[in-house]
Coordinates of C-alpha atoms in Angstrom, one line a residue:
M16 CA 57.2 90.7 123.3
K17 CA 59.9 88.3 125.8
K18 CA 62.4 88.3 122.8
I19 CA 62.1 92.1 122.1
F20 CA 63.6 92.7 125.4
L21 CA 66.2 90.5 125.0
S22 CA 67.6 92.1 122.0
L23 CA 67.6 95.5 123.3
F24 CA 69.6 94.0 126.0
A25 CA 72.1 93.0 123.7
A26 CA 72.1 95.9 122.5
M27 CA 73.2 97.2 125.4
L28 CA 75.8 95.5 126.4
A29 CA 77.8 95.5 123.4
V30 CA 80.0 98.5 123.7
S31 CA 82.2 100.5 121.8
V32 CA 85.7 100.0 122.7
A33 CA 86.6 103.3 122.8
G34 CA 83.9 104.7 124.6
A35 CA 82.3 107.8 124.1
K36 CA 85.8 109.5 122.2
D37 CA 83.8 111.6 119.2
Y38 CA 86.4 111.2 116.6
G39 CA 84.4 114.0 114.3
V40 CA 86.4 116.5 116.2
Y41 CA 89.4 115.2 114.1
Y42 CA 87.3 116.2 110.8
R43 CA 86.6 119.6 110.8
N44 CA 88.0 121.9 108.2
L45 CA 89.1 119.5 105.9
P46 CA 90.6 120.7 102.5
V47 CA 89.0 117.6 101.1
G48 CA 85.6 115.7 102.2
M49 CA 86.0 112.3 103.6
P50 CA 83.8 109.7 105.6
V51 CA 83.7 110.3 109.9
V52 CA 85.4 106.6 110.9
T53 CA 83.7 105.4 114.1
A54 CA 85.2 102.4 116.5
P55 CA 83.8 98.7 115.8
V56 CA 81.0 97.1 118.3
I57 CA 82.0 94.8 120.8
P58 CA 79.5 92.5 122.6
A59 CA 79.8 93.2 126.5
N60 CA 80.9 89.7 127.0
A61 CA 84.4 89.2 128.8
V62 CA 87.1 86.4 129.7
N63 CA 90.3 86.2 130.7
I64 CA 93.4 84.6 129.4
K65 CA 94.2 83.1 132.7
D66 CA 90.6 81.5 132.2
Y67 CA 91.9 79.0 129.8
G68 CA 95.5 78.1 131.5
G69 CA 97.1 80.9 130.1
V70 CA 100.3 82.0 132.2
G71 CA 102.5 85.0 132.4
D72 CA 105.3 84.1 133.6
G73 CA 107.8 84.4 130.3
R74 CA 108.1 81.1 130.4
T75 CA 105.1 79.2 129.9
L76 CA 103.7 78.9 125.9
N77 CA 100.5 80.5 125.8
T78 CA 99.7 79.6 122.4
E79 CA 97.1 77.2 123.2
A80 CA 95.5 79.5 126.1
F81 CA 95.1 82.3 123.5
R82 CA 93.5 79.8 120.9
K83 CA 90.6 78.6 123.6
A84 CA 89.8 82.1 125.2
I85 CA 89.4 83.4 121.9
S86 CA 87.3 80.8 120.4
A87 CA 84.9 80.6 123.7
L88 CA 84.3 84.5 123.0
E89 CA 83.6 83.6 118.9
K90 CA 80.7 81.3 120.9
K91 CA 80.1 84.2 122.4
G92 CA 79.8 86.1 119.9
G93 CA 81.8 87.9 120.5
G94 CA 83.8 90.3 123.4
R95 CA 86.8 91.1 125.1
L96 CA 89.7 89.3 125.8
T97 CA 91.5 90.6 128.6
V98 CA 96.4 89.6 129.3
P99 CA 96.6 91.1 132.5
A100 CA 99.8 91.7 134.3
G101 CA 102.5 89.6 133.5
V102 CA 104.6 88.1 130.8
W103 CA 102.7 86.4 128.0
M104 CA 105.2 84.3 125.4
C105 CA 102.8 83.4 122.2
G106 CA 102.9 81.7 119.5
L107 CA 100.1 82.5 116.5
I108 CA 97.0 84.3 117.4
S109 CA 94.9 84.7 115.7
L110 CA 91.8 87.2 116.0
K111 CA 87.8 86.8 114.9
D112 CA 84.9 89.1 114.3
N113 CA 83.4 91.0 116.9
I114 CA 86.6 90.4 119.5
D115 CA 88.7 93.1 121.7
L116 CA 91.9 92.3 122.5
H117 CA 93.1 94.5 125.4
L118 CA 96.7 94.6 127.3
E119 CA 95.8 95.8 131.0
R120 CA 99.0 98.7 131.5
N121 CA 101.4 95.4 133.3
A122 CA 100.9 93.4 130.3
I123 CA 103.8 92.1 127.8
L124 CA 103.1 90.0 125.0
M125 CA 105.4 88.5 123.6
A126 CA 106.9 86.3 120.7
S127 CA 108.7 82.7 121.3
P128 CA 112.2 82.6 120.0
D129 CA 110.5 79.5 118.9
K130 CA 110.8 80.4 115.0
S131 CA 108.6 77.0 114.0
L132 CA 106.0 78.2 115.6
F133 CA 104.9 80.8 112.9
V134 CA 105.4 78.6 110.2
K135 CA 102.4 77.3 108.9
V136 CA 102.6 74.2 107.1
K137 CA 99.9 73.2 104.8
D138 CA 100.2 69.6 102.7
G139 CA 103.9 68.8 103.8
K140 CA 104.8 72.3 102.4
K141 CA 106.2 74.4 104.3
D142 CA 105.0 78.8 103.8
S143 CA 108.3 80.0 102.4
K144 CA 107.4 83.9 104.6
C145 CA 106.2 82.5 108.8
T146 CA 102.7 85.0 109.7
P147 CA 102.8 87.6 111.5
M148 CA 102.6 86.6 115.7
I149 CA 98.5 88.5 115.2
S150 CA 96.7 88.2 112.2
A151 CA 93.5 89.0 111.1
S152 CA 91.5 88.1 108.2
K153 CA 88.3 89.0 106.5
R154 CA 87.2 89.4 110.1
K155 CA 84.6 92.6 111.3
N156 CA 85.0 95.1 114.6
I157 CA 88.0 94.1 115.6
S158 CA 90.4 96.3 118.1
I159 CA 93.3 95.9 119.8
T160 CA 93.3 97.6 122.9
G161 CA 94.8 99.0 126.5
E162 CA 98.1 99.8 128.0
G163 CA 100.1 97.3 127.4
V164 CA 103.4 95.6 125.5
I165 CA 102.7 94.0 122.1
D166 CA 106.9 93.0 121.2
G167 CA 108.1 90.6 118.2
N168 CA 111.6 90.2 120.3
G169 CA 113.1 91.2 117.3
A170 CA 116.5 90.1 117.6
Y171 CA 116.5 86.9 117.3
W172 CA 114.9 87.4 113.4
R173 CA 117.2 90.3 112.2
P174 CA 120.3 90.2 110.2
V175 CA 122.7 93.2 112.1
K176 CA 125.1 95.1 110.2
R177 CA 128.2 95.5 111.6
S178 CA 128.8 99.3 110.5
K179 CA 124.8 99.9 112.3
V180 CA 126.0 98.8 116.2
S181 CA 129.4 99.7 118.8
D182 CA 131.7 97.1 119.6
V183 CA 129.3 96.7 123.4
E184 CA 125.9 96.1 121.4
W185 CA 127.8 93.7 118.1
K186 CA 129.6 92.0 121.4
E187 CA 125.9 91.3 122.6
F188 CA 124.8 89.8 119.2
L189 CA 128.2 87.4 119.5
N190 CA 127.2 86.1 122.4
M191 CA 123.1 84.9 121.5
G192 CA 125.8 83.1 119.3
G193 CA 124.5 83.6 115.7
T194 CA 126.5 83.4 112.5
V195 CA 128.9 86.4 111.2
V196 CA 129.8 86.7 107.2
E197 CA 130.6 88.6 104.6
D198 CA 134.2 89.4 106.2
G199 CA 132.0 90.1 110.7
K200 CA 130.9 93.3 108.3
L201 CA 127.3 90.6 108.6
W202 CA 125.7 89.8 111.3
F203 CA 122.3 86.5 111.6
P204 CA 120.9 85.3 114.2
F205 CA 120.9 81.4 112.1
N206 CA 122.5 78.5 114.5
L207 CA 121.7 80.7 117.7
K208 CA 122.6 78.6 121.3
G209 CA 119.4 77.1 122.3
C210 CA 117.5 78.3 119.3
G211 CA 116.7 75.9 116.1
N212 CA 116.7 77.3 113.0
I213 CA 113.7 77.0 110.1
A214 CA 115.9 76.9 106.9
D215 CA 118.6 75.7 105.5
T216 CA 121.4 78.5 105.5
P217 CA 120.5 82.5 106.8
E218 CA 120.4 84.4 103.5
E219 CA 117.1 82.1 103.2
Q220 CA 116.0 82.5 106.8
E221 CA 116.4 86.2 106.9
K222 CA 113.9 86.2 103.6
M223 CA 111.3 84.5 106.1
R224 CA 111.6 87.5 108.2
N225 CA 107.4 87.9 109.2
H226 CA 105.6 91.0 110.9
L227 CA 104.6 91.7 113.8
V228 CA 100.5 92.5 113.7
R229 CA 98.7 92.5 110.2
I230 CA 95.6 93.2 109.5
T231 CA 93.5 92.5 106.3
D232 CA 90.6 93.2 104.7
C233 CA 89.1 93.6 107.2
E234 CA 85.9 96.1 108.4
N235 CA 85.8 98.3 111.5
V236 CA 89.1 98.5 113.1
L237 CA 91.0 99.4 115.8
V238 CA 94.3 99.8 117.5
E239 CA 94.5 102.0 120.5
G240 CA 96.7 102.9 123.7
V241 CA 99.1 99.8 123.4
T242 CA 102.9 100.0 122.6
I243 CA 103.6 97.8 119.5
Q244 CA 107.7 97.0 119.5
N245 CA 110.7 95.6 118.1
S246 CA 109.0 93.5 115.0
P247 CA 110.9 90.4 113.1
K248 CA 110.0 93.1 110.4
F249 CA 107.2 96.0 110.2
H250 CA 104.8 96.2 113.3
L251 CA 102.0 97.8 112.1
I252 CA 100.7 96.9 108.9
P253 CA 96.8 97.8 108.1
T254 CA 96.1 95.6 104.2
R255 CA 93.2 96.3 102.3
C256 CA 90.7 97.0 104.8
K257 CA 88.4 100.3 105.3
N258 CA 87.4 102.5 108.0
V259 CA 90.7 102.0 110.5
I260 CA 91.9 104.1 113.7
V261 CA 94.9 104.3 114.8
D262 CA 95.4 106.5 118.2
G263 CA 97.7 106.9 120.3
V264 CA 99.8 103.9 120.1
T265 CA 103.0 104.1 120.5
I266 CA 105.0 102.3 117.6
R267 CA 109.4 101.4 119.0
C268 CA 111.9 99.9 118.0
P269 CA 116.2 99.3 117.0
W270 CA 117.2 102.8 115.5
N271 CA 119.2 100.2 113.4
A272 CA 116.8 97.2 113.3
Q273 CA 116.7 96.0 108.9
N274 CA 113.0 96.9 107.8
G275 CA 112.0 98.1 110.2
D276 CA 108.5 99.5 109.2
A277 CA 106.5 100.7 112.3
L278 CA 103.4 101.8 110.2
D279 CA 102.8 100.7 106.6
I280 CA 98.6 101.5 105.5
S281 CA 98.1 99.9 102.2
C282 CA 95.0 100.4 99.9
C283 CA 93.2 101.1 102.6
K284 CA 89.5 103.2 103.5
N285 CA 88.9 105.8 105.3
V286 CA 91.8 105.8 108.1
L287 CA 92.2 107.7 111.2
I288 CA 96.2 107.9 112.7
V289 CA 95.7 110.8 115.4
N290 CA 97.8 110.8 118.2
N291 CA 100.9 108.3 118.1
M292 CA 104.0 108.3 118.8
I293 CA 106.8 107.0 116.2
D294 CA 111.0 105.8 116.7
A295 CA 111.7 103.4 113.9
G296 CA 113.8 101.6 111.8
D297 CA 112.7 102.4 108.9
D298 CA 109.6 105.2 107.9
G299 CA 107.5 106.0 110.7
I300 CA 104.1 106.2 108.5
C301 CA 103.8 104.6 105.5
M302 CA 101.1 104.8 102.4
K303 CA 101.4 101.9 100.1
G304 CA 99.2 101.1 97.7
G305 CA 100.9 97.6 95.8
A306 CA 103.4 97.3 93.2
G307 CA 101.9 97.0 88.9
E308 CA 98.4 95.4 87.8
Q309 CA 98.0 94.0 91.4
G310 CA 98.5 97.9 92.7
V311 CA 95.8 98.3 91.1
E312 CA 93.5 95.8 91.3
Y313 CA 94.5 96.3 95.1
G314 CA 93.2 100.2 95.3
P315 CA 94.3 103.4 96.4
C316 CA 95.2 104.4 99.3
E317 CA 91.3 106.7 100.1
N318 CA 90.6 109.2 103.1
I319 CA 93.4 108.9 104.8
L320 CA 93.4 111.9 108.3
I321 CA 96.6 112.2 109.7
E322 CA 97.2 114.1 112.8
N323 CA 98.7 115.2 115.9
N324 CA 102.1 112.3 115.5
A325 CA 105.3 112.5 116.7
V326 CA 107.6 110.5 114.9
F327 CA 111.4 110.4 116.0
H328 CA 114.0 107.9 114.5
A329 CA 112.8 106.8 110.7
H330 CA 113.9 106.8 107.8
G331 CA 111.0 109.4 106.8
G332 CA 107.7 111.1 109.2
F333 CA 105.1 110.7 106.5
V334 CA 106.0 108.9 103.2
I335 CA 103.9 107.9 100.4
G336 CA 105.6 104.5 98.0
S337 CA 107.5 102.6 97.4
E338 CA 103.8 101.1 95.0
Y339 CA 101.8 102.8 94.7
S340 CA 99.5 101.9 92.1
G341 CA 96.9 101.5 92.8
G342 CA 96.8 105.3 93.7
M343 CA 96.5 107.6 96.1
K344 CA 93.3 109.9 96.9
N345 CA 92.2 112.3 99.3
I346 CA 95.2 112.2 102.4
V347 CA 95.7 114.8 104.5
V348 CA 98.1 115.6 107.1
R349 CA 98.0 117.5 109.9
N350 CA 99.7 119.6 112.6
N351 CA 102.3 116.6 112.9
R352 CA 105.7 116.5 114.8
F353 CA 109.2 114.7 113.2
C354 CA 111.9 114.6 115.2
G355 CA 115.2 113.7 113.8
T356 CA 114.3 111.6 111.2
D357 CA 115.9 110.7 108.7
T358 CA 113.7 112.4 106.1
G359 CA 110.8 114.5 106.6
L360 CA 108.1 114.7 104.1
R361 CA 109.1 111.5 101.1
F362 CA 107.9 110.9 98.4
K363 CA 109.2 107.0 96.8
S364 CA 108.2 105.2 93.6
G365 CA 109.8 104.1 90.6
I366 CA 108.5 102.2 87.8
G367 CA 106.5 99.1 87.0
R368 CA 105.5 100.5 90.9
G369 CA 103.5 104.5 90.3
G370 CA 101.1 106.0 90.4
K371 CA 99.5 108.7 91.2
T372 CA 98.1 111.1 93.5
E373 CA 94.9 113.2 94.0
G374 CA 94.5 115.4 96.9
I375 CA 97.6 115.3 98.8
Y376 CA 97.3 118.4 101.2
I377 CA 100.0 118.2 104.0
S378 CA 100.0 121.2 106.5
D379 CA 101.8 122.2 109.6
I380 CA 104.6 119.4 109.7
Y381 CA 108.0 120.5 112.8
M382 CA 111.0 119.7 112.1
T383 CA 114.3 119.1 113.2
D384 CA 117.1 117.7 112.8
I385 CA 116.9 116.5 109.5
K386 CA 119.9 114.5 108.1
D387 CA 119.2 114.6 104.5
E388 CA 115.8 115.8 102.8
A389 CA 113.4 117.7 104.6
I390 CA 111.3 117.4 100.7
V391 CA 111.6 114.6 99.2
F392 CA 110.5 113.9 95.5
E393 CA 112.5 110.4 94.2
C394 CA 111.1 108.8 90.9
T395 CA 114.3 106.9 90.7
Y396 CA 113.4 103.0 92.4
M397 CA 113.7 101.3 89.6
D398 CA 113.3 98.1 88.5
K399 CA 116.4 97.0 86.1
K400 CA 113.7 95.1 84.1
Y401 CA 112.4 97.5 82.6
S402 CA 115.5 99.9 81.7
V403 CA 117.7 100.2 78.9
K404 CA 121.2 101.5 79.0
A405 CA 122.3 104.0 77.2
D406 CA 124.1 103.8 73.6
G407 CA 125.6 99.9 74.4
G408 CA 127.2 101.3 77.8
D409 CA 126.5 100.1 81.3
K410 CA 126.8 103.0 82.9
Q411 CA 123.9 104.4 82.3
A412 CA 120.5 103.3 82.9
V413 CA 117.0 104.8 80.5
V414 CA 114.5 104.3 81.6
R415 CA 112.4 101.9 78.0
K416 CA 109.3 103.7 76.8
D417 CA 107.4 101.3 77.6
A418 CA 107.2 101.6 80.9
P419 CA 104.3 100.2 82.8
F420 CA 102.5 102.3 86.0
V421 CA 105.4 105.5 86.0
P422 CA 104.8 106.8 89.2
E423 CA 103.4 110.4 89.2
F424 CA 103.2 112.9 91.9
S425 CA 100.7 115.5 91.6
D426 CA 97.9 117.5 92.7
I427 CA 99.8 117.0 96.3
H428 CA 100.0 120.9 98.5
I429 CA 102.1 121.2 101.7
S430 CA 102.5 124.5 103.4
G431 CA 103.8 125.4 106.8
V432 CA 106.6 124.1 107.2
L433 CA 108.9 124.6 109.7
C434 CA 112.3 122.7 109.9
R435 CA 115.5 123.9 112.4
N436 CA 118.8 122.5 110.9
V437 CA 118.2 120.7 108.1
K438 CA 120.9 119.4 105.7
T439 CA 118.7 120.0 102.2
A440 CA 115.4 121.6 102.5
V441 CA 114.0 119.7 99.0
S442 CA 114.8 117.6 96.9
V443 CA 113.0 116.7 93.8
T444 CA 114.5 113.9 91.2
G445 CA 112.5 112.8 88.3
L446 CA 112.6 111.1 85.8
P447 CA 113.7 112.4 81.9
G448 CA 111.5 113.1 79.6
M449 CA 108.8 111.9 81.9
N450 CA 106.2 113.8 83.9
C451 CA 106.0 113.2 87.0
V452 CA 106.2 115.5 89.6
H453 CA 103.3 118.2 88.7
D454 CA 100.8 120.2 90.0
V455 CA 103.1 120.2 93.6
T456 CA 102.8 123.4 96.0
I457 CA 104.8 124.4 99.0
D458 CA 103.7 127.7 100.8
R459 CA 104.2 129.5 103.4
S460 CA 107.1 127.5 105.1
T461 CA 110.8 128.4 106.1
F462 CA 114.1 125.2 106.3
Y463 CA 116.6 126.4 108.1
Y464 CA 119.6 124.1 105.7
T465 CA 123.3 123.5 106.4
K466 CA 123.7 122.2 102.8
E467 CA 121.9 123.5 99.7
A468 CA 119.2 124.5 99.5
K469 CA 116.6 123.4 97.5
E470 CA 117.8 120.6 94.4
I471 CA 115.7 120.2 91.6
K472 CA 116.1 117.9 88.8
D473 CA 114.6 116.8 85.6
N474 CA 112.2 119.5 85.1
P475 CA 109.5 118.9 87.8
E476 CA 106.2 121.2 87.8
I477 CA 106.8 122.4 91.2
T478 CA 105.6 126.3 92.4
I479 CA 106.8 127.6 96.0
T480 CA 105.6 130.5 97.5
N481 CA 106.6 132.9 100.4
T482 CA 108.4 131.0 101.5
E483 CA 112.6 131.3 103.3
F484 CA 115.6 129.5 102.9
I485 CA 117.7 130.2 105.4
G486 CA 121.3 128.7 106.1
I487 CA 123.3 128.0 108.9

């Protein structure tokens, strides 16, 4: 009897970190069926990072404090690790089963500028790429919650193009030290003042840039409420995960941050992305499915619901590609707004990294001030090894007839788009002689364009109905 009571008591203590939130409300009236996601359940055990020697003074390195706190929670079966107000400098943080990393409102968790902290060494050999600041691999029931900030300190990692910054900003980078190449056109954070290098050349070090938060092969994942910003590379990357929720998160970095993707969902199943705000240097909300045989092995992005998000600067508001050999299946994107992105709905891929899309439904998308295209399909991310020169010349590339993994954008249905102020409303570029874009519909939409209504090449099968194109 005592054992039964203790089991019931433990069950009562275990709490969903998302409280009583009902995610089922988002799944009403879907055009395709998909399972409702559920938040991870975290035991009610709780610790504070200060209890393990953590100091949020903006100077003390807290890597060991986080390791000890997470280890202590793991021994208890999991729980919440609270990070209170402060600036918490840190190296690598590895999340374990049943743990919630909770950042209170004025907590800033910042990556140390010491790049060597993110280089793993095994058998005396350094990894070719740095490890993300926060990671989890093959875990269940993990979450990152709260109102605090995760800052990747990306200026210590990212190269900067002179053409993309003002004179004032350029001087600020030069004041950090660094290395200028290409006749003053490119700055690398190499030989910075007070910071060591982790490679022999600026170019080699640049290739080692790490992502900020990577969650791989995990089940039951929640990222809620926090701000994730200023990553050295990509910001939040769930990869090969199941049952994922990203809710009310702000992801931001400078508009000119090289490879500054905000949210990349890669080969994941059963995902809900709602109520987020994104302002990034590269793609905003991006679906990836692996390249070549590896993408097929990992499987498709499947059962993804994306609703009520705002994307400001980004190369694309909602994106599929460029690599998606594993395919895309059952994706619903509705009631989102894109303000000032380069493109709105972006479908991009090429030979060697393409796959097939099935059951993609996009509706009620509101856009303003889109730099290039509101809707764009581009199938010309061509890998040179899959092309040959036309007639022995050196100007035109022709795809080999036996080229593998040709992109197939199909079964895509777009409706209710309202876009004010875009250069080109709809642009489609396929591949000659290949049926790369077919069974695509655009209905009940309005585009106010400044240059062209439609720019369509290579005979795609796209049907546009009940739609207005208005030049302004």
